[in-house]
mmCIF file of C-alpha atoms in Angstrom:
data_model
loop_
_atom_site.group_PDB
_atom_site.id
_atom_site.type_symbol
_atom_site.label_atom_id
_atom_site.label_comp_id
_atom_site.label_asym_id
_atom_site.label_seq_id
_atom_site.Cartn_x
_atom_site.Cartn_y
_atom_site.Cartn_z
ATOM 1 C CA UNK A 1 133.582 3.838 9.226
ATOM 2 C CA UNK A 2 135.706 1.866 7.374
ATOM 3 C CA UNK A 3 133.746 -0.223 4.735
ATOM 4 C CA UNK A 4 135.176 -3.268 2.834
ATOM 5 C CA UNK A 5 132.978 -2.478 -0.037
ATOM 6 C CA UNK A 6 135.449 -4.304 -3.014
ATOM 7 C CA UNK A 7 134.901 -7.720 -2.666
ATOM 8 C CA UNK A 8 133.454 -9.384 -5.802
ATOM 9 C CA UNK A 9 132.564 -13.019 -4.320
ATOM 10 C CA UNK A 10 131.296 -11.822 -1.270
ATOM 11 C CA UNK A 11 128.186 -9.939 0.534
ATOM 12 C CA UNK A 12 126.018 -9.334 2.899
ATOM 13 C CA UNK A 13 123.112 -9.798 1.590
ATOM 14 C CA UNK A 14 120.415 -8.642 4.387
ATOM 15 C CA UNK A 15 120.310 -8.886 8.811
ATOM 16 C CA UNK A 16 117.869 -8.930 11.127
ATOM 17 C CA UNK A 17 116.814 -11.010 14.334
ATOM 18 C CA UNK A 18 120.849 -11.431 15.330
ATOM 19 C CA UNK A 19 122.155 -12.982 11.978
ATOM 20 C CA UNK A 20 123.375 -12.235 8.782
ATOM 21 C CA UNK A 21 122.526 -13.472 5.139
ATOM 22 C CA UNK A 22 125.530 -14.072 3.592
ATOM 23 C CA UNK A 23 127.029 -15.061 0.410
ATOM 24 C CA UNK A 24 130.160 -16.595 0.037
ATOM 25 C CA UNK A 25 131.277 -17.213 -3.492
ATOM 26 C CA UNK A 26 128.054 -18.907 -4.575
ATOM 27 C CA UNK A 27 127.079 -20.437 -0.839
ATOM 28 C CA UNK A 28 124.274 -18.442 1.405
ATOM 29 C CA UNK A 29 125.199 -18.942 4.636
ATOM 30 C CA UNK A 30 123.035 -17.318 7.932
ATOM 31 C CA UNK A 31 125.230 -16.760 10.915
ATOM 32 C CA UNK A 32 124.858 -15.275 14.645
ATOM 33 C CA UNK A 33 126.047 -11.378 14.719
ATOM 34 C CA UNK A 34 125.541 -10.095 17.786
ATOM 35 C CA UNK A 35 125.505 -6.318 16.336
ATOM 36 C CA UNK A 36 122.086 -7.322 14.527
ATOM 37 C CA UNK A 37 119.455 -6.243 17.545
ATOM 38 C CA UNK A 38 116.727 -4.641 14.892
ATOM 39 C CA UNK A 39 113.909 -6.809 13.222
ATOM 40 C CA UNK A 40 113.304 -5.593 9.804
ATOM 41 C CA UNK A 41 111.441 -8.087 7.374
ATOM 42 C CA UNK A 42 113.546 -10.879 5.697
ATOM 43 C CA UNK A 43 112.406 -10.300 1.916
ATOM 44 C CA UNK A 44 115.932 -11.834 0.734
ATOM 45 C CA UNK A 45 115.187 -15.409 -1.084
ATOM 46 C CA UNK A 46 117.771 -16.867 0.412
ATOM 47 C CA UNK A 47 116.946 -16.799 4.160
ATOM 48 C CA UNK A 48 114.604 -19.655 3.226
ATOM 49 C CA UNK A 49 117.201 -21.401 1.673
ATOM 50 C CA UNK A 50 120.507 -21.254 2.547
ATOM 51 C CA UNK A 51 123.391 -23.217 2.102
ATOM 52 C CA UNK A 52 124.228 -23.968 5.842
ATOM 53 C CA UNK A 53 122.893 -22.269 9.092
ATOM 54 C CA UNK A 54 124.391 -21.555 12.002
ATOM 55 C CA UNK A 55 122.332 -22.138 15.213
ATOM 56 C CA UNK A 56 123.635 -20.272 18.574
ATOM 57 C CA UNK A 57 122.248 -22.251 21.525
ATOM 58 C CA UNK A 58 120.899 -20.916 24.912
ATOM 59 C CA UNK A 59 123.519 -22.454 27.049
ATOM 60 C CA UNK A 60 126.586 -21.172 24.765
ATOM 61 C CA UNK A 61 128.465 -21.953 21.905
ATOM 62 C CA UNK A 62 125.940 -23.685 19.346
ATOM 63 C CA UNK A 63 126.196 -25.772 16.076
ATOM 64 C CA UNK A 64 126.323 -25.729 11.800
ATOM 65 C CA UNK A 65 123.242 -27.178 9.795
ATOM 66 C CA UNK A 66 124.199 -27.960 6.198
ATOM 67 C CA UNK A 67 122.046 -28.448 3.491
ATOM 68 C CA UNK A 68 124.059 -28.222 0.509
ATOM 69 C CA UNK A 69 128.205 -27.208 1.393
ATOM 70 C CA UNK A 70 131.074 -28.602 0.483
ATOM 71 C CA UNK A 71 133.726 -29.124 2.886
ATOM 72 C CA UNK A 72 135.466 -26.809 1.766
ATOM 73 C CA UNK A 73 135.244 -23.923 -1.106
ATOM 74 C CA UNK A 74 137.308 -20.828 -2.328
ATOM 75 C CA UNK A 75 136.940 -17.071 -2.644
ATOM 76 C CA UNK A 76 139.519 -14.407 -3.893
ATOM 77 C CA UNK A 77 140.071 -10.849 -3.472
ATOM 78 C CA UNK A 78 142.295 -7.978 -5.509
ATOM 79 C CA UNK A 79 143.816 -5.742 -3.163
ATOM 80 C CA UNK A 80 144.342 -2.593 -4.378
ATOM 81 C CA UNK A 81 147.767 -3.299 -4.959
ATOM 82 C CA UNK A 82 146.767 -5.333 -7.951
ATOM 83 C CA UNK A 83 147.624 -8.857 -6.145
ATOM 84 C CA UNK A 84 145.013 -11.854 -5.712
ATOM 85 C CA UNK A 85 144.699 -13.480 -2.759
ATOM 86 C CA UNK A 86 143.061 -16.778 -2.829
ATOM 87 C CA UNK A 87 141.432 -17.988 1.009
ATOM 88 C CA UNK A 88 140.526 -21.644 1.942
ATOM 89 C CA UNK A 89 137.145 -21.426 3.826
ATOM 90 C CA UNK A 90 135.213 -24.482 5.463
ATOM 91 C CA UNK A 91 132.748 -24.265 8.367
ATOM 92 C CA UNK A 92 134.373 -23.742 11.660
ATOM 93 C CA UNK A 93 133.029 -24.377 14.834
ATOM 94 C CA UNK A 94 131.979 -21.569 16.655
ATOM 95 C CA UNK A 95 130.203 -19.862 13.318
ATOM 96 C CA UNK A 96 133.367 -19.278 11.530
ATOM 97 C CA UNK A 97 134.699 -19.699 8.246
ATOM 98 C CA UNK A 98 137.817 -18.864 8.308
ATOM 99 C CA UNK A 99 138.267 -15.612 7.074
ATOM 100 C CA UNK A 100 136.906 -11.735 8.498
ATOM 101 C CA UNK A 101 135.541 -10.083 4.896
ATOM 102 C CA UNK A 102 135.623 -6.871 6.869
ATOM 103 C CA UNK A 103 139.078 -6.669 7.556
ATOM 104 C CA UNK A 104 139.800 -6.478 3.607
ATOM 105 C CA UNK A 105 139.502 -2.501 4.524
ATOM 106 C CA UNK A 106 142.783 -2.932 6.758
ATOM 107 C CA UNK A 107 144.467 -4.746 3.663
ATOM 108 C CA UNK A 108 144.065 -2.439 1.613
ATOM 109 C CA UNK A 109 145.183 0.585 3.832
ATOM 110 C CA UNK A 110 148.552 -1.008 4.891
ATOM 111 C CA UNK A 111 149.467 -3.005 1.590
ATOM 112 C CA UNK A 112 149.459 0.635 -0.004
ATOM 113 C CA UNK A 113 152.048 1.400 2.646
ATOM 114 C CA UNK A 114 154.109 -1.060 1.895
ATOM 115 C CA UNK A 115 154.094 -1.308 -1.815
ATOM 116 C CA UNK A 116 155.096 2.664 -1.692
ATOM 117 C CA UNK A 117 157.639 1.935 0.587
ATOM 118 C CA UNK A 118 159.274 -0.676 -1.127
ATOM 119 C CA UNK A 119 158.778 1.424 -4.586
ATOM 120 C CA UNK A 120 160.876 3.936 -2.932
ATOM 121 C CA UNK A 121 163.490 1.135 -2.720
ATOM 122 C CA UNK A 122 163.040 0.668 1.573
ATOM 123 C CA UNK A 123 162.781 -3.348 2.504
ATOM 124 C CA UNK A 124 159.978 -3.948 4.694
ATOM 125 C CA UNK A 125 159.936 -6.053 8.109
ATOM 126 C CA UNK A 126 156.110 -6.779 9.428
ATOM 127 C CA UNK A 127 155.201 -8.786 12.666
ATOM 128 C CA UNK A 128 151.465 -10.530 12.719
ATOM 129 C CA UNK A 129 150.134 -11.421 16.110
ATOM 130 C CA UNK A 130 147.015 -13.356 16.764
ATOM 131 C CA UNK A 131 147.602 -13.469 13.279
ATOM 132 C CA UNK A 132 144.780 -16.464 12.120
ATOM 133 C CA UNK A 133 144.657 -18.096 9.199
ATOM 134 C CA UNK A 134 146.911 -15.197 7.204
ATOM 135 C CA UNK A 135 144.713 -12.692 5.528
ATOM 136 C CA UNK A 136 146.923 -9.691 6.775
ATOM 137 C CA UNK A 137 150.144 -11.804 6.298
ATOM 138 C CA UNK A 138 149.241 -12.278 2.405
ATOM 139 C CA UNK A 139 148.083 -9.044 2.273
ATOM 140 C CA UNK A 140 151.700 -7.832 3.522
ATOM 141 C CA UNK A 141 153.823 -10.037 1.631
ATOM 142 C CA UNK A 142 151.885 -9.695 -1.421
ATOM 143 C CA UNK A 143 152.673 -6.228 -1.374
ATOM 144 C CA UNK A 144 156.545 -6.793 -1.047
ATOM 145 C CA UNK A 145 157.114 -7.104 2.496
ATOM 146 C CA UNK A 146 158.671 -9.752 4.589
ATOM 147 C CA UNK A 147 156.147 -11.114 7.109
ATOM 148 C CA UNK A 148 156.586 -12.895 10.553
ATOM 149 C CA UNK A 149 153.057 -15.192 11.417
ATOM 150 C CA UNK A 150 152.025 -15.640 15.346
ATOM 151 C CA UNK A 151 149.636 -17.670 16.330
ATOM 152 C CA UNK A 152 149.541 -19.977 18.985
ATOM 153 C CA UNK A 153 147.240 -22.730 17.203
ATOM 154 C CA UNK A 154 149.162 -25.159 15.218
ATOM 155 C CA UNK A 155 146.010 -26.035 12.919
ATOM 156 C CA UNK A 156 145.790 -22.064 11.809
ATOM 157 C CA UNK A 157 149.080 -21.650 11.493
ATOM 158 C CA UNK A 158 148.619 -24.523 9.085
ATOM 159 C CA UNK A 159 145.463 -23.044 7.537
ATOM 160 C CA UNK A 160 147.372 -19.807 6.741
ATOM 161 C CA UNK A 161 150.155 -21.631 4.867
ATOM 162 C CA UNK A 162 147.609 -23.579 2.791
ATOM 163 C CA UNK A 163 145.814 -20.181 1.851
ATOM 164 C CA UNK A 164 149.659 -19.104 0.890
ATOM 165 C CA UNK A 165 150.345 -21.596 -1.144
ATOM 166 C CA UNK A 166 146.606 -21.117 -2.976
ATOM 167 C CA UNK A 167 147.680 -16.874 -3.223
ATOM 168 C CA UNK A 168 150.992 -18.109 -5.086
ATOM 169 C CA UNK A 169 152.989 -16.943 -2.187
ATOM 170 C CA UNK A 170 154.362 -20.400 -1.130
ATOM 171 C CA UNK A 171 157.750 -18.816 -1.514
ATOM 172 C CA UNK A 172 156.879 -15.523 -0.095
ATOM 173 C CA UNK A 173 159.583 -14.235 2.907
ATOM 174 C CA UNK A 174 157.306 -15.317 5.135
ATOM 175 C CA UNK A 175 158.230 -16.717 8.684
ATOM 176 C CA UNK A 176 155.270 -19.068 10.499
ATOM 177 C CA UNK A 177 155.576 -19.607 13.909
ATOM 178 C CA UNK A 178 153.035 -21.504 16.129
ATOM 179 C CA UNK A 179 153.919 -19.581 19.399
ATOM 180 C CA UNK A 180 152.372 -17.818 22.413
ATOM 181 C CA UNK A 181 152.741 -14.494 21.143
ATOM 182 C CA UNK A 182 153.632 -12.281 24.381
ATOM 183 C CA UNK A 183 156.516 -15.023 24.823
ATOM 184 C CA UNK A 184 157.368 -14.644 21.326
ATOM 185 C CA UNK A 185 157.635 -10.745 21.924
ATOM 186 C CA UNK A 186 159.428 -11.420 25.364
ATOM 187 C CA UNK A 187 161.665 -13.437 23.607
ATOM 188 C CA UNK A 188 162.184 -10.677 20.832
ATOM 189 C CA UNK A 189 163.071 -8.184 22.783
ATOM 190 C CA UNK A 190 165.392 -10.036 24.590
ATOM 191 C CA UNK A 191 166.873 -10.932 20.521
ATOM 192 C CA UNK A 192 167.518 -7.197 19.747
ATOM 193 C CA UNK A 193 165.089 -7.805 16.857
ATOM 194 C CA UNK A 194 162.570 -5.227 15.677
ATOM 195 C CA UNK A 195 160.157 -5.104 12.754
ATOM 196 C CA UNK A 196 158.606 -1.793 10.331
ATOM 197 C CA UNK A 197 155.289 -2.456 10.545
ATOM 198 C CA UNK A 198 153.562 -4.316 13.660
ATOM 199 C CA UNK A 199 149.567 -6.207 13.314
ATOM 200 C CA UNK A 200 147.823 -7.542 16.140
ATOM 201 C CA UNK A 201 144.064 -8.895 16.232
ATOM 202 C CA UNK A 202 144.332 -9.574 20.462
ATOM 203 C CA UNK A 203 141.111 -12.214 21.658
ATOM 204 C CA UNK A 204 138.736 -11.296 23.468
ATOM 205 C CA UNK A 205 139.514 -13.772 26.213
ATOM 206 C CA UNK A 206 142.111 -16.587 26.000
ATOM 207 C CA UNK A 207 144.428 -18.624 28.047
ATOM 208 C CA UNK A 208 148.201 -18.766 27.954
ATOM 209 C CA UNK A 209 150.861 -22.253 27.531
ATOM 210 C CA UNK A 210 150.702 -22.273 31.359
ATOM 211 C CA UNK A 211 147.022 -21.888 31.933
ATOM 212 C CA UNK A 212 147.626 -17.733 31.943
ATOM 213 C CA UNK A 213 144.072 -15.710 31.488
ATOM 214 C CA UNK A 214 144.185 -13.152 29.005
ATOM 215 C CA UNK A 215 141.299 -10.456 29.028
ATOM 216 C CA UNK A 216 141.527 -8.261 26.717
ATOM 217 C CA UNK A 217 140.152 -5.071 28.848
ATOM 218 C CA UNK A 218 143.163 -5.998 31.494
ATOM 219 C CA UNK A 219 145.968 -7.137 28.972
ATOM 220 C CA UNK A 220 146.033 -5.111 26.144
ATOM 221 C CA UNK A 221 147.403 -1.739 27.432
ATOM 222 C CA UNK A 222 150.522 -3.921 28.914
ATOM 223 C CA UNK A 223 151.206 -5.935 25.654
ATOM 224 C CA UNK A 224 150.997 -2.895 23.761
ATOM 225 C CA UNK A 225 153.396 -1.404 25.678
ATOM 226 C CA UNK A 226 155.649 -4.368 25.196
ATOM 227 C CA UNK A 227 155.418 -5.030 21.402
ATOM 228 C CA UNK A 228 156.271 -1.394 20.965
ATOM 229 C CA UNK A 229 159.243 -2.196 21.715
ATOM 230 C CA UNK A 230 160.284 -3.974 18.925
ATOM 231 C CA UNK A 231 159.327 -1.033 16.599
ATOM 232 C CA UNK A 232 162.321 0.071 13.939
ATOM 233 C CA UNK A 233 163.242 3.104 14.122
ATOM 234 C CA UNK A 234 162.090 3.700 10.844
ATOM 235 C CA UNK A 235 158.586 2.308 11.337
ATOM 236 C CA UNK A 236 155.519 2.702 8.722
ATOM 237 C CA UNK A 237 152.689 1.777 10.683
ATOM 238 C CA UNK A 238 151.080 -0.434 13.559
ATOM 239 C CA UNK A 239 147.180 -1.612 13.434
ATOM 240 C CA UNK A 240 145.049 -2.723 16.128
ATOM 241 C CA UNK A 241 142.208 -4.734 15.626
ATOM 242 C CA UNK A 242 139.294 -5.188 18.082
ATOM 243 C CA UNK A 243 136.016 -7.496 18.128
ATOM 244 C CA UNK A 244 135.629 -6.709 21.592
ATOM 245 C CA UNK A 245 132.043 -5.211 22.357
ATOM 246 C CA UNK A 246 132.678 -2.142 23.980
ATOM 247 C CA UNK A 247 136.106 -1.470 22.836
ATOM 248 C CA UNK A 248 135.613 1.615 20.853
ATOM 249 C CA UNK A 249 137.552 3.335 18.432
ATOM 250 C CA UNK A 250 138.429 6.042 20.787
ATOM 251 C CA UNK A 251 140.024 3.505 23.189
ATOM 252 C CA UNK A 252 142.237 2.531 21.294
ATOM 253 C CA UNK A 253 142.978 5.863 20.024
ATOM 254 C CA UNK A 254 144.409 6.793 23.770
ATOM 255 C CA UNK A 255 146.347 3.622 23.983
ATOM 256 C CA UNK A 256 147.878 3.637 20.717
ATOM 257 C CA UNK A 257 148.637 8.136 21.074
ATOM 258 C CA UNK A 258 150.218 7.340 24.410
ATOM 259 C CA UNK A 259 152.316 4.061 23.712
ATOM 260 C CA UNK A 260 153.338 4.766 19.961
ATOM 261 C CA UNK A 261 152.711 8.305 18.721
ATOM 262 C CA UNK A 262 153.981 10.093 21.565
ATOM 263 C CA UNK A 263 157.239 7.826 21.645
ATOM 264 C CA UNK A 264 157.433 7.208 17.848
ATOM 265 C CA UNK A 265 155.844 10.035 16.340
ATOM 266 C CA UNK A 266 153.215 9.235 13.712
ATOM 267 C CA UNK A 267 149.370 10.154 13.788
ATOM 268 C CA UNK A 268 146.987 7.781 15.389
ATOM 269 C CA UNK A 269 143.133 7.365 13.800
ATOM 270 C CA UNK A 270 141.227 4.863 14.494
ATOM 271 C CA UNK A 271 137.213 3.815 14.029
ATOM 272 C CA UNK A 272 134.436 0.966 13.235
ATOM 273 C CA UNK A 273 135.066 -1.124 10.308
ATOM 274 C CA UNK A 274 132.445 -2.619 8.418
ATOM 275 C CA UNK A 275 130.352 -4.218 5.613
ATOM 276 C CA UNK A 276 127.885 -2.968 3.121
ATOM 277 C CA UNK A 277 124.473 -4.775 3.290
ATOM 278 C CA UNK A 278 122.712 -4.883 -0.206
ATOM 279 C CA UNK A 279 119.190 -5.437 0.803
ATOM 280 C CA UNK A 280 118.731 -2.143 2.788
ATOM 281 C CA UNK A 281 122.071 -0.536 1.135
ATOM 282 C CA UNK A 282 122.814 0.209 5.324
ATOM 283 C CA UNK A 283 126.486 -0.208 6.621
ATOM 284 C CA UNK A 284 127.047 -3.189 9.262
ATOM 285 C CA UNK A 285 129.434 -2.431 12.182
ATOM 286 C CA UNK A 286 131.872 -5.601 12.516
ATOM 287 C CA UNK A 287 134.504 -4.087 15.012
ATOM 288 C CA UNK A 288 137.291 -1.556 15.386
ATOM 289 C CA UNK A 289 140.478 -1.098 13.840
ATOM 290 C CA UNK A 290 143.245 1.779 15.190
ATOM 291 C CA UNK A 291 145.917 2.653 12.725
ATOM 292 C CA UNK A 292 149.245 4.444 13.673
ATOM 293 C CA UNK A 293 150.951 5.869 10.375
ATOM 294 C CA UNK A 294 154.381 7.267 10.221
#
């Protein structure tokens, strides 16, 4: 597994029942995790008394209740690069916040590749999809590379520039685009263009500008297949990311050793990544991640 065990603001700080004590910079918050199916005794203070609490309902979906939050707080983390990032979080719907703590692991693994690469004196082209409210798009520009942003929702887009500016990366060679991001890579291709480094962090389940389904267990293989296509032919490395119950590292091992290693060359690896949990010192599964270095 791949643990994001660096942060300094954040933790998990126990789980049990389906949720997570968390703390966020100073603010507990309990949220839904539906990788929490054991019931060990809740001897952390602060499930008693927590900042906010997310409630999942029966009938889907569910809702925040606040106690003492602010709209909206900070938290920072030092890659390994030696940069700060600096992240915007507020309560989102859906149990959110804004920011993945786990995928700080990722950050660190590809802004090493690019600060050596551009140490060596290479520029470096990366292309985000799905890509959120930024973290991997600060991550990449903080460590020297150019970044193109996908998303398709005009308010994250938003969100990541705001996080950006807080980083001191407003004028950072980044590109934000509030696209669909298989047109985007139709339209790409079609453009010639092509990019070092690709990210993607695919849904789950989503719908396209014309009312197009996307599942993820139908989709992905094809839009793999398609964004590889915009690969340099120098590249340094393409990540998958996956919160998809039953999408296992070893799936996307296959798809990324038959659509990028065994056209590009490279070696594929890919497994959980995940979250140290203080109370019972235990590792928390939060997904996959597959990594294709070159």
């Amino acid at each position: 597994m791949w643990v994001s065990d660096r942060w300094k603001e954040y933790e998990v700080l126990d789980c049990s029942g389906g949720e997570k004590l968390e703390n966020w910079n100073g603010y507990v918050l309990i949220r839904p995790d539906p990788q929490v199916i054991w019931n060990t005794p809740k001897r952390c203070a602060g499930w008693s008394r927590p900042n906010a609490h997310y409630f999942r309902s029966a009938k889907g979906g569910g809702e925040w209740k606040f106690y003492d939050l602010p709209e909206q707080w900070q938290m920072n983390f030092a890659l390994s690069c030696g940069k700060t990032l600096t992240f915007h979080l507020k309560p989102f719907h859906f149990k959110h916040t804004g920011l993945f703590p786990e995928q700080a692991a990722n950050w660190d693994w590809f802004s090493g590749q690019i600060s050596r690469a551009v140490e060596a004196g290479r520029t470096v082209s990366v292309l985000n999809l799905f890509a959120y409210t930024g973290g991997a798009t600060l991550a990449a520009a903080a460590a020297g590379a150019s970044v193109t942003h996908v998303d398709a929702s005009k308010g994250m887009v938003q969100w990541a520039k705001d996080n950006a500016v807080a980083s001191g990366l407003a004028d950072a060679p980044i590109r934000w685009l509030v696209d669909d991001c298989k047109k985007f890579v139709e339209r790409e291709i079609r453009r010639g263009n092509h990019y070092d480094a690709i990210i993607m962090d695919p849904p789950s389940y989503g719908r396209g500008p014309k009312g197009e389904i996307w599942k993820i267990e139908e989709s992905l293989h094809e839009f793999l297949k398609l964004t590889a296509q915009l690969l340099s032919d120098r590249p340094l490395f393409f990540l998958i990311n996956s919160y998809t119950t039953g999408l296992q590292p070893g799936v996307l091992t296959y798809l990324l050793s038959t659509e990028i290693t065994a056209k590009f060359g490279g070696s594929v690896l890919s497994d959980e990544i995940g979250l140290p949990v203080s109370e019972t010192g235990l590792l928390l599964p939060c997904g996959a991640a597959g990594r294709v270095e070159f």
